[in-house]
């Protein structure tokens, strides 16, 4: 029987096609399974394919299970051996060991840090690694058929973890430290907490497990080995005995075991002050000498209590306890030196009292109630003040004098007198002088023995109503001792100035003025004091004919009215009127004077309350006077006359 080759070839090709498709389906239908701490298997599940045949029967195909097989990979850091460090093996269950599988490695460090044996799948690390710089590497593995160069497994990701060793000592990155704790704190009082850092892996072994201890600073302080909290370990630590402590704290890894690495830091601890010491006077009795000439309000002595505390705990308030001492003296605290400054409140007088005794207390201003069991935080002392006798200058009977004298009083008249005495027991005679100033005239003199002040020239109240002088008193036995007193002399007024008409304003008479109309209200001025010139009277001078144009009315209120006696005035007829007026005051004696009023006639504007001359406004705007205007008008009339005569011819 003859067989057709083409009929045999088709079934073979069809079979190969089914096999290839089945292989690809099983290859890409693979499921990856990863477990960190045990053998890893990445496999394909059994796939079952149901194919329908021509006869209607179902054909079932079972595919074999394949997958990656490897252990979790670790590499020890800081490897110092000469050979490459073995990491682990990649293996696919498709590998039959006949060398047909080629393993390929890619990802972080592939080919540089990590190399793979393409045949066996063994991985080695060629360099020493530092976990603190990089703790793990992510790589990818492939298994390829060496003959067909096709993948036997899909590319899979895996991790190589760098395993920690204890190669980093604990550190205190922010040290050294400075802190404080109150003195006399109870044992176990928390002072400060230190924290060390360790770069090793805290999840692996004890490489980063730190234990704290005190290297230097015992028995005063202790540290909690786990938390690093520093506490007081000794009771009643006194700042006044010792204030500063340097405590060295060690941090050791490996839970403090032998072979662990360690680091240390310094904690500088200062005991802060509490008010546990009262103020004390170094002695109980003090003495001070104070001259009787000391000024009131000025310090005359000082006293000081000591306090071993500092800051506000050493602030002291001083007090004078006995009333007699407190009446004459006061005491305050100097903020810088904390001394009690004693100040004089009243003048001292040796002749009256020669000694004072002050009972002074010193007390803290900021008390701590917790320390009340220590007793009172104050102390007392006695200060005796001896008053020194001083030859004092004379003392005037008054602090200042005010004297009066009438103006125009004859030269040598008495103005007043001053008195002063020597306050000392010897009662030395006193001499008086007036202090002279070169830039002022001398109006007064004083009798050196009696202290009587007299005028040296006539005084004019209107020129100078007040005079200020200074009298000096000295002791006859000791002229260097001087005292001074101010004296004010008031010059009293006499009626020596007549009143005068106040004629500063211009008086205008309108041409349209009617008879009986008030033209102007006038007033007067007087240089004398108001008491000698408070009222004025007005009239026309007597002994002359009555004025036909004007009359005057005394308003009896220190003013007078000028009234028109006739109807209408004409500027061209008479432009100016001069009216004499007499004014009297009501002083003692009565004085009078005569003044002349000048009244100007003009044509006033209508419709305004103010008297404004129309002609003056025109002339002022043109810049011409009245005489110039008349001359111009005359020239115009002459020219008109000549023109008329020319035309008449």
Coordinates of C-alpha atoms in Angstrom, one line a residue, residues 73-615:
X73 CA 18.4 34.6 51.2
X74 CA 20.6 36.4 53.8
X75 CA 24.0 37.9 53.6
X76 CA 26.1 38.8 56.6
X77 CA 27.2 42.4 56.7
X78 CA 30.9 43.4 57.0
X79 CA 32.1 40.1 55.5
X80 CA 35.9 40.3 55.5
X81 CA 36.9 36.9 54.0
X82 CA 39.0 36.6 50.9
X83 CA 36.4 34.5 49.0
X84 CA 33.0 35.7 47.8
X85 CA 30.3 35.1 50.5
X86 CA 27.8 32.4 49.6
X87 CA 24.2 33.7 49.6
X88 CA 22.0 30.9 48.3
X89 CA 20.8 28.9 45.3
X90 CA 18.1 29.5 42.7
X91 CA 16.5 26.3 41.4
X92 CA 13.6 25.5 39.2
X93 CA 11.9 22.1 39.4
X94 CA 12.2 22.2 35.6
X95 CA 15.9 21.8 36.0
X96 CA 16.8 18.1 35.5
X97 CA 20.5 18.7 36.1
X98 CA 21.5 18.1 32.5
X99 CA 22.8 21.7 32.0
X100 CA 20.0 22.7 29.7
X101 CA 18.8 25.4 32.2
X102 CA 20.5 28.8 32.3
X103 CA 19.9 31.0 35.4
X104 CA 19.9 34.8 34.9
X105 CA 20.0 37.4 37.8
X106 CA 19.0 41.1 37.5
X107 CA 18.0 44.0 39.8
X108 CA 19.8 45.8 42.6
X109 CA 23.5 44.9 42.7
X110 CA 23.2 42.2 40.1
X111 CA 26.5 41.6 38.3
X112 CA 28.4 43.9 40.7
X113 CA 27.6 43.0 44.2
X114 CA 25.8 39.7 43.5
X115 CA 26.9 37.1 40.9
X116 CA 25.1 33.9 39.9
X117 CA 26.4 30.6 38.5
X118 CA 24.3 30.3 35.4
X119 CA 24.3 26.5 35.5
X120 CA 23.9 25.7 39.2
X121 CA 22.0 28.9 40.3
X122 CA 24.4 29.5 43.2
X123 CA 24.5 33.2 44.2
X124 CA 27.6 34.8 45.8
X125 CA 28.2 38.4 47.3
X126 CA 31.5 39.8 46.0
X127 CA 31.7 42.9 48.3
X128 CA 31.4 43.6 52.0
X129 CA 28.0 45.1 52.7
X130 CA 26.9 47.6 55.4
X131 CA 23.3 47.0 56.7
X132 CA 23.2 50.6 58.1
X133 CA 23.6 51.9 54.6
X134 CA 21.3 49.5 52.8
X135 CA 19.4 46.7 54.6
X136 CA 18.1 44.7 51.7
X137 CA 18.3 44.3 47.9
X138 CA 15.5 43.5 45.5
X139 CA 16.5 41.2 42.6
X140 CA 14.8 39.2 39.8
X141 CA 15.5 35.7 38.7
X142 CA 14.9 33.9 35.3
X143 CA 15.3 30.3 34.1
X144 CA 15.9 30.0 30.4
X145 CA 16.2 26.9 28.2
X146 CA 19.7 27.0 27.0
X147 CA 18.9 25.3 23.7
X148 CA 15.8 27.3 22.7
X149 CA 16.6 30.5 24.7
X150 CA 13.0 30.4 25.9
X151 CA 11.9 31.0 29.5
X152 CA 11.2 27.9 31.5
X153 CA 9.8 30.0 34.3
X154 CA 8.4 33.5 34.5
X155 CA 10.7 36.2 35.9
X156 CA 10.3 36.3 39.7
X157 CA 11.3 38.8 42.3
X158 CA 13.1 37.9 45.5
X159 CA 14.9 39.8 48.3
X160 CA 18.4 39.4 49.7
X161 CA 18.4 40.7 53.3
X162 CA 21.7 42.0 54.9
X163 CA 22.0 40.4 58.2
X164 CA 23.1 42.7 61.1
X165 CA 26.2 42.3 63.2
X166 CA 27.0 44.5 66.2
X167 CA 29.3 47.0 64.5
X168 CA 27.8 50.3 65.8
X169 CA 28.3 51.7 69.3
X170 CA 25.4 53.7 71.0
X171 CA 25.7 57.5 70.6
X172 CA 24.2 60.5 72.3
X173 CA 23.8 62.9 69.3
X174 CA 22.8 66.0 71.3
X175 CA 25.2 65.8 74.3
X176 CA 26.7 67.1 76.4
X177 CA 23.6 68.2 78.4
X178 CA 22.9 71.0 80.9
X179 CA 20.1 70.7 83.4
X180 CA 19.2 71.6 87.0
X181 CA 17.4 70.3 90.0
X182 CA 16.4 72.2 93.2
X183 CA 18.6 71.7 96.2
X184 CA 17.3 69.5 99.1
X185 CA 15.3 67.5 96.6
X186 CA 14.1 64.1 97.9
X187 CA 15.8 60.9 96.8
X188 CA 14.5 59.7 93.4
X189 CA 13.6 63.1 92.1
X190 CA 13.7 63.0 88.3
X191 CA 16.4 65.3 87.0
X192 CA 16.8 64.6 83.3
X193 CA 16.4 61.8 80.7
X194 CA 19.1 60.8 78.2
X195 CA 18.5 58.8 75.1
X196 CA 21.2 57.0 73.1
X197 CA 20.7 55.8 69.5
X198 CA 22.2 52.6 68.0
X199 CA 22.4 52.2 64.2
X200 CA 22.2 48.4 64.5
X201 CA 19.1 46.4 63.7
X202 CA 16.7 46.6 66.7
X203 CA 14.7 43.6 65.4
X204 CA 17.6 41.2 65.3
X205 CA 19.4 40.1 68.4
X206 CA 20.6 42.5 71.1
X207 CA 22.8 44.6 68.9
X208 CA 20.6 47.7 69.5
X209 CA 19.4 46.9 73.0
X210 CA 20.9 49.6 75.2
X211 CA 21.4 49.6 78.9
X212 CA 22.4 52.9 80.8
X213 CA 24.7 53.2 83.8
X214 CA 26.5 55.9 85.7
X215 CA 30.3 56.0 85.1
X216 CA 30.9 59.2 87.2
X217 CA 28.6 61.0 89.5
X218 CA 27.8 58.6 92.3
X219 CA 26.6 58.5 95.0
X220 CA 24.8 61.8 94.1
X221 CA 22.8 60.6 91.1
X222 CA 21.6 57.3 89.6
X223 CA 20.1 56.4 86.2
X224 CA 17.4 54.0 85.2
X225 CA 19.1 51.3 83.1
X226 CA 16.2 51.0 80.7
X227 CA 14.7 54.5 80.4
X228 CA 17.8 56.7 80.9
X229 CA 16.1 58.8 83.5
X230 CA 18.6 60.4 85.9
X231 CA 17.4 60.8 89.5
X232 CA 18.8 62.1 92.7
X233 CA 20.4 59.4 94.8
X234 CA 21.5 61.4 97.9
X235 CA 19.2 63.3 100.3
X236 CA 19.6 67.0 101.3
X237 CA 22.1 68.0 98.7
X238 CA 22.9 71.6 99.7
X239 CA 23.6 74.2 97.0
X240 CA 25.5 76.3 99.5
X241 CA 27.9 73.4 100.0
X242 CA 28.3 72.4 96.4
X243 CA 26.4 73.8 93.4
X244 CA 27.7 72.0 90.2
X245 CA 28.0 68.3 89.3
X246 CA 29.2 66.6 86.2
X247 CA 27.6 63.2 85.7
X248 CA 28.9 60.8 83.0
X249 CA 26.3 58.4 81.7
X250 CA 27.3 55.3 79.7
X251 CA 25.0 53.5 77.2
X252 CA 26.1 49.9 76.3
X253 CA 24.4 47.7 73.7
X254 CA 24.0 43.9 73.7
X255 CA 21.8 44.5 76.8
X256 CA 25.0 45.3 78.7
X257 CA 26.6 41.9 78.2
X258 CA 30.3 41.4 77.9
X259 CA 31.5 42.3 74.4
X260 CA 28.9 45.0 73.8
X261 CA 29.8 48.4 72.4
X262 CA 29.4 51.5 74.5
X263 CA 29.2 55.3 74.3
X264 CA 29.0 58.0 77.0
X265 CA 27.9 61.6 77.5
X266 CA 28.2 64.2 80.2
X267 CA 25.2 65.8 82.0
X268 CA 26.1 69.0 83.8
X269 CA 23.7 69.4 86.7
X270 CA 23.3 72.5 88.7
X271 CA 21.5 72.7 92.1
X272 CA 19.1 75.6 92.0
X273 CA 18.6 77.7 95.1
X274 CA 15.6 77.5 97.5
X275 CA 15.1 79.8 100.4
X276 CA 16.5 77.5 103.1
X277 CA 18.7 80.2 104.8
X278 CA 17.5 83.1 106.8
X279 CA 19.2 86.6 106.7
X280 CA 21.6 87.2 109.6
X281 CA 23.4 90.3 110.9
X282 CA 27.1 89.6 111.4
X283 CA 26.8 91.5 114.8
X284 CA 24.0 92.6 117.0
X285 CA 25.1 96.2 117.7
X286 CA 26.2 99.0 115.3
X287 CA 27.1 102.6 115.6
X288 CA 27.2 105.5 113.2
X289 CA 28.0 109.3 113.5
X290 CA 25.7 111.7 111.8
X291 CA 26.4 115.5 111.7
X292 CA 23.4 117.6 112.6
X293 CA 23.9 119.5 109.3
X294 CA 22.9 116.4 107.3
X295 CA 20.3 117.0 104.6
X296 CA 16.8 115.6 104.9
X297 CA 16.2 112.8 102.4
X298 CA 19.9 112.0 102.1
X299 CA 21.4 108.7 103.3
X300 CA 23.3 109.0 106.6
X301 CA 24.3 105.4 107.2
X302 CA 23.9 101.7 106.2
X303 CA 23.6 98.3 107.7
X304 CA 23.7 94.9 106.0
X305 CA 22.5 91.4 106.8
X306 CA 24.0 88.4 105.0
X307 CA 22.0 85.6 103.3
X308 CA 23.6 82.5 101.8
X309 CA 20.8 82.1 99.3
X310 CA 20.8 83.8 95.9
X311 CA 18.3 85.6 93.6
X312 CA 14.9 86.4 95.0
X313 CA 15.6 84.0 97.9
X314 CA 18.2 86.4 99.2
X315 CA 16.0 89.5 98.9
X316 CA 15.8 91.3 102.2
X317 CA 13.4 93.9 103.5
X318 CA 14.6 96.1 106.4
X319 CA 12.4 97.8 108.9
X320 CA 12.8 100.2 111.8
X321 CA 10.8 98.7 114.7
X322 CA 10.8 101.4 117.4
X323 CA 8.5 104.5 116.8
X324 CA 11.0 107.1 117.8
X325 CA 13.6 105.9 115.4
X326 CA 11.0 105.5 112.6
X327 CA 9.9 109.1 113.1
X328 CA 13.4 110.5 112.4
X329 CA 14.8 107.9 110.0
X330 CA 13.7 105.6 107.2
X331 CA 15.4 102.6 105.8
X332 CA 15.3 101.0 102.3
X333 CA 17.0 98.2 100.5
X334 CA 19.7 98.8 97.9
X335 CA 18.8 96.5 95.0
X336 CA 22.4 95.9 94.0
X337 CA 24.2 95.5 97.4
X338 CA 21.2 94.4 99.5
X339 CA 22.3 96.9 102.1
X340 CA 19.8 98.7 104.4
X341 CA 20.2 102.5 103.5
X342 CA 19.3 104.7 106.4
X343 CA 17.9 108.1 105.3
X344 CA 17.1 111.2 107.4
X345 CA 13.4 112.1 107.5
X346 CA 13.6 115.3 109.7
X347 CA 16.4 117.8 110.4
X348 CA 18.7 116.9 113.3
X349 CA 19.4 119.3 116.1
X350 CA 22.3 118.6 118.4
X351 CA 21.2 121.1 120.9
X352 CA 17.8 119.2 121.3
X353 CA 18.8 115.5 121.0
X354 CA 22.3 114.1 120.7
X355 CA 21.6 110.3 120.2
X356 CA 19.1 108.0 118.6
X357 CA 18.7 104.2 118.9
X358 CA 17.2 102.3 116.0
X359 CA 15.9 98.7 116.4
X360 CA 16.2 97.2 112.9
X361 CA 14.9 93.9 111.5
X362 CA 15.9 92.1 108.3
X363 CA 13.4 89.7 106.7
X364 CA 13.2 87.6 103.5
X365 CA 10.6 88.8 101.1
X366 CA 10.0 85.4 99.4
X367 CA 9.3 82.6 101.9
X368 CA 8.8 78.9 101.1
X369 CA 5.9 77.5 103.2
X370 CA 7.5 74.0 102.9
X371 CA 10.5 75.2 104.9
X372 CA 8.5 76.9 107.7
X373 CA 9.7 74.2 110.1
X374 CA 13.2 75.8 109.9
X375 CA 11.9 78.7 112.0
X376 CA 11.6 82.5 111.4
X377 CA 13.4 83.9 108.4
X378 CA 14.5 87.2 109.9
X379 CA 17.0 88.7 112.3
X380 CA 17.3 91.8 114.5
X381 CA 20.1 94.3 115.3
X382 CA 20.5 97.7 117.1
X383 CA 22.0 100.8 115.4
X384 CA 23.0 103.7 117.6
X385 CA 23.2 107.1 115.8
X386 CA 25.3 109.8 117.5
X387 CA 24.4 113.4 116.4
X388 CA 27.5 115.5 115.8
X389 CA 27.5 119.2 116.7
X390 CA 28.1 121.5 113.8
X391 CA 28.6 125.3 113.6
X392 CA 25.5 126.1 111.6
X393 CA 24.8 129.2 109.6
X394 CA 22.1 131.7 110.8
X395 CA 18.5 130.7 110.4
X396 CA 15.9 133.2 109.2
X397 CA 12.6 133.6 111.0
X398 CA 10.8 132.9 107.7
X399 CA 11.5 130.9 104.6
X400 CA 10.7 133.9 102.4
X401 CA 9.4 137.5 102.9
X402 CA 6.9 139.6 101.0
X403 CA 7.1 143.4 101.6
X404 CA 5.1 146.4 100.2
X405 CA 6.0 150.1 99.6
X406 CA 4.2 152.9 97.7
X407 CA 5.6 154.3 94.5
X408 CA 7.2 157.7 94.6
X409 CA 8.1 157.2 98.3
X410 CA 11.1 159.4 99.2
X411 CA 14.5 157.8 99.1
X412 CA 15.5 156.1 102.4
X413 CA 12.0 155.1 103.3
X414 CA 11.7 151.8 105.3
X415 CA 10.3 148.9 103.4
X416 CA 10.5 146.1 106.1
X417 CA 13.0 144.1 108.1
X418 CA 14.4 140.5 108.3
X419 CA 15.6 138.6 111.3
X420 CA 17.9 135.6 111.6
X421 CA 19.7 134.0 114.6
X422 CA 22.6 131.6 115.2
X423 CA 21.1 128.2 116.0
X424 CA 24.2 127.1 117.9
X425 CA 24.4 127.4 121.6
X426 CA 27.0 130.2 121.5
X427 CA 24.4 132.4 119.7
X428 CA 26.9 134.5 117.6
X429 CA 25.7 137.9 116.4
X430 CA 24.3 138.0 112.8
X431 CA 25.1 140.5 110.0
X432 CA 22.9 141.2 106.9
X433 CA 23.8 142.0 103.3
X434 CA 21.9 142.3 100.0
X435 CA 23.3 140.3 97.2
X436 CA 24.1 142.6 94.3
X437 CA 23.9 141.8 90.6
X438 CA 25.8 143.9 88.1
X439 CA 23.1 143.7 85.5
X440 CA 20.4 145.2 87.8
X441 CA 19.9 148.7 89.3
X442 CA 20.1 149.0 93.1
X443 CA 16.8 150.1 94.5
X444 CA 17.2 148.9 98.1
X445 CA 19.8 148.7 100.9
X446 CA 19.8 146.9 104.3
X447 CA 21.2 147.9 107.7
X448 CA 23.8 145.2 108.5
X449 CA 22.9 145.0 112.2
X450 CA 19.1 145.5 112.4
X451 CA 18.1 144.0 109.1
X452 CA 15.9 147.0 108.1
X453 CA 15.5 147.4 104.3
X454 CA 15.2 150.9 102.8
X455 CA 14.8 152.4 99.4
X456 CA 17.8 153.9 97.6
X457 CA 15.8 155.6 94.7
X458 CA 12.3 156.5 93.7
X459 CA 10.1 153.6 92.6
X460 CA 7.7 153.7 89.7
X461 CA 4.9 151.1 89.8
X462 CA 4.1 151.6 86.1
X463 CA 7.8 150.9 85.3
X464 CA 8.4 147.9 87.6
X465 CA 5.6 146.7 90.0
X466 CA 7.7 143.9 91.6
X467 CA 11.2 143.7 92.9
X468 CA 13.0 140.5 93.9
X469 CA 16.0 140.7 96.1
X470 CA 18.1 138.1 98.2
X471 CA 19.3 138.9 101.7
X472 CA 22.3 137.0 103.1
X473 CA 22.9 136.5 106.8
X474 CA 26.4 135.6 108.2
X475 CA 27.7 135.0 111.7
X476 CA 30.0 137.7 113.0
X477 CA 32.4 135.2 114.4
X478 CA 32.5 133.0 111.3
X479 CA 31.5 135.0 108.1
X480 CA 32.0 131.8 106.0
X481 CA 28.7 130.5 107.4
X482 CA 26.0 132.0 105.3
X483 CA 22.3 131.6 104.7
X484 CA 20.0 133.3 102.2
X485 CA 16.4 134.2 102.0
X486 CA 14.4 135.5 99.1
X487 CA 12.4 138.8 99.5
X488 CA 9.7 140.1 97.1
X489 CA 8.8 143.8 97.3
X490 CA 5.5 144.9 95.8
X491 CA 5.3 148.6 94.7
X492 CA 1.9 149.9 95.5
X493 CA 0.1 152.3 93.2
X494 CA -0.6 156.0 93.7
X495 CA -2.7 158.0 91.3
X496 CA 0.1 159.8 89.4
X497 CA -1.0 159.3 85.8
X498 CA -3.9 161.2 84.2
X499 CA -6.3 159.3 81.9
X500 CA -6.0 159.9 78.2
X501 CA -8.6 159.8 75.4
X502 CA -8.2 156.6 73.3
X503 CA -8.1 158.2 69.9
X504 CA -6.4 155.5 67.9
X505 CA -9.4 154.8 65.7
X506 CA -10.4 157.1 62.8
X507 CA -13.7 159.0 63.3
X508 CA -15.8 159.4 60.2
X509 CA -18.8 161.7 59.7
X510 CA -21.1 160.8 56.9
X511 CA -22.5 163.7 54.8
X512 CA -26.0 162.2 55.4
X513 CA -25.6 162.4 59.2
X514 CA -28.8 163.7 60.9
X515 CA -29.0 165.9 64.0
X516 CA -28.9 164.0 67.2
X517 CA -27.2 161.0 65.6
X518 CA -24.3 159.4 67.5
X519 CA -21.1 159.8 65.5
X520 CA -18.6 157.9 67.7
X521 CA -18.4 156.4 71.2
X522 CA -15.0 157.2 72.8
X523 CA -13.1 155.6 75.7
X524 CA -10.0 156.5 77.9
X525 CA -6.9 154.7 79.2
X526 CA -5.0 155.1 82.4
X527 CA -1.6 153.7 83.4
X528 CA -2.5 153.6 87.1
X529 CA -3.9 150.6 88.9
X530 CA -7.5 149.8 88.5
X531 CA -8.2 151.1 92.0
X532 CA -7.0 154.6 91.0
X533 CA -8.6 154.7 87.5
X534 CA -11.7 152.5 87.5
X535 CA -14.1 155.2 86.3
X536 CA -13.8 158.0 83.8
X537 CA -15.9 161.2 83.1
X538 CA -16.0 163.2 79.8
X539 CA -16.9 166.8 78.8
X540 CA -16.0 169.6 76.4
X541 CA -13.5 172.1 77.9
X542 CA -15.1 174.8 79.9
X543 CA -14.7 178.5 79.2
X544 CA -15.1 178.3 75.5
X545 CA -18.2 178.9 73.3
X546 CA -20.5 175.9 72.7
X547 CA -19.6 173.8 69.7
X548 CA -22.3 174.4 67.0
X549 CA -21.7 171.1 65.2
X550 CA -21.2 168.6 68.0
X551 CA -22.1 167.9 71.6
X552 CA -20.8 165.2 74.0
X553 CA -22.8 162.8 76.2
X554 CA -21.2 161.1 79.3
X555 CA -22.6 157.6 79.3
X556 CA -21.5 157.1 82.9
X557 CA -19.9 153.8 82.1
X558 CA -16.4 155.2 81.4
X559 CA -17.4 156.0 77.8
X560 CA -18.9 159.0 76.1
X561 CA -20.8 159.6 72.8
X562 CA -20.0 162.3 70.2
X563 CA -23.4 163.5 68.8
X564 CA -24.1 165.6 65.7
X565 CA -26.0 168.9 66.4
X566 CA -27.0 169.8 62.9
X567 CA -28.3 168.1 59.8
X568 CA -25.9 167.1 57.0
X569 CA -22.2 167.9 56.5
X570 CA -20.5 168.7 53.3
X571 CA -17.0 167.4 52.5
X572 CA -16.4 170.1 50.0
X573 CA -17.4 172.8 52.5
X574 CA -15.3 171.4 55.4
X575 CA -13.6 168.0 55.4
X576 CA -12.0 167.9 58.9
X577 CA -13.3 168.9 62.3
X578 CA -11.1 169.0 65.5
X579 CA -13.0 168.6 68.8
X580 CA -11.2 168.9 72.2
X581 CA -12.5 166.6 75.0
X582 CA -11.6 166.5 78.7
X583 CA -11.5 163.2 80.6
X584 CA -11.2 162.8 84.5
X585 CA -10.5 159.7 86.6
X586 CA -11.9 159.1 90.0
X587 CA -8.6 158.5 91.8
X588 CA -7.2 160.3 94.8
X589 CA -6.3 163.0 93.8
X590 CA -8.5 163.3 90.7
X591 CA -6.4 163.8 87.5
X592 CA -7.5 164.8 84.1
X593 CA -6.2 165.5 80.6
X594 CA -7.5 167.1 77.3
X595 CA -7.4 165.3 74.0
X596 CA -8.4 166.4 70.6
X597 CA -10.5 164.2 68.3
X598 CA -10.2 164.6 64.5
X599 CA -13.4 163.9 62.6
X600 CA -13.3 163.3 58.8
X601 CA -16.4 164.1 56.6
X602 CA -16.9 161.8 53.6
X603 CA -19.7 160.5 51.4
X604 CA -20.5 157.1 52.9
X605 CA -21.8 154.1 51.0
X606 CA -25.4 153.2 51.6
X607 CA -26.7 149.8 52.6
X608 CA -23.8 148.9 54.8
X609 CA -23.4 149.1 58.6
X610 CA -19.8 150.2 58.3
X611 CA -18.9 153.7 57.5
X612 CA -16.9 153.5 54.3
X613 CA -16.2 156.6 52.2
X614 CA -17.0 156.2 48.5
X615 CA -14.6 159.0 47.5

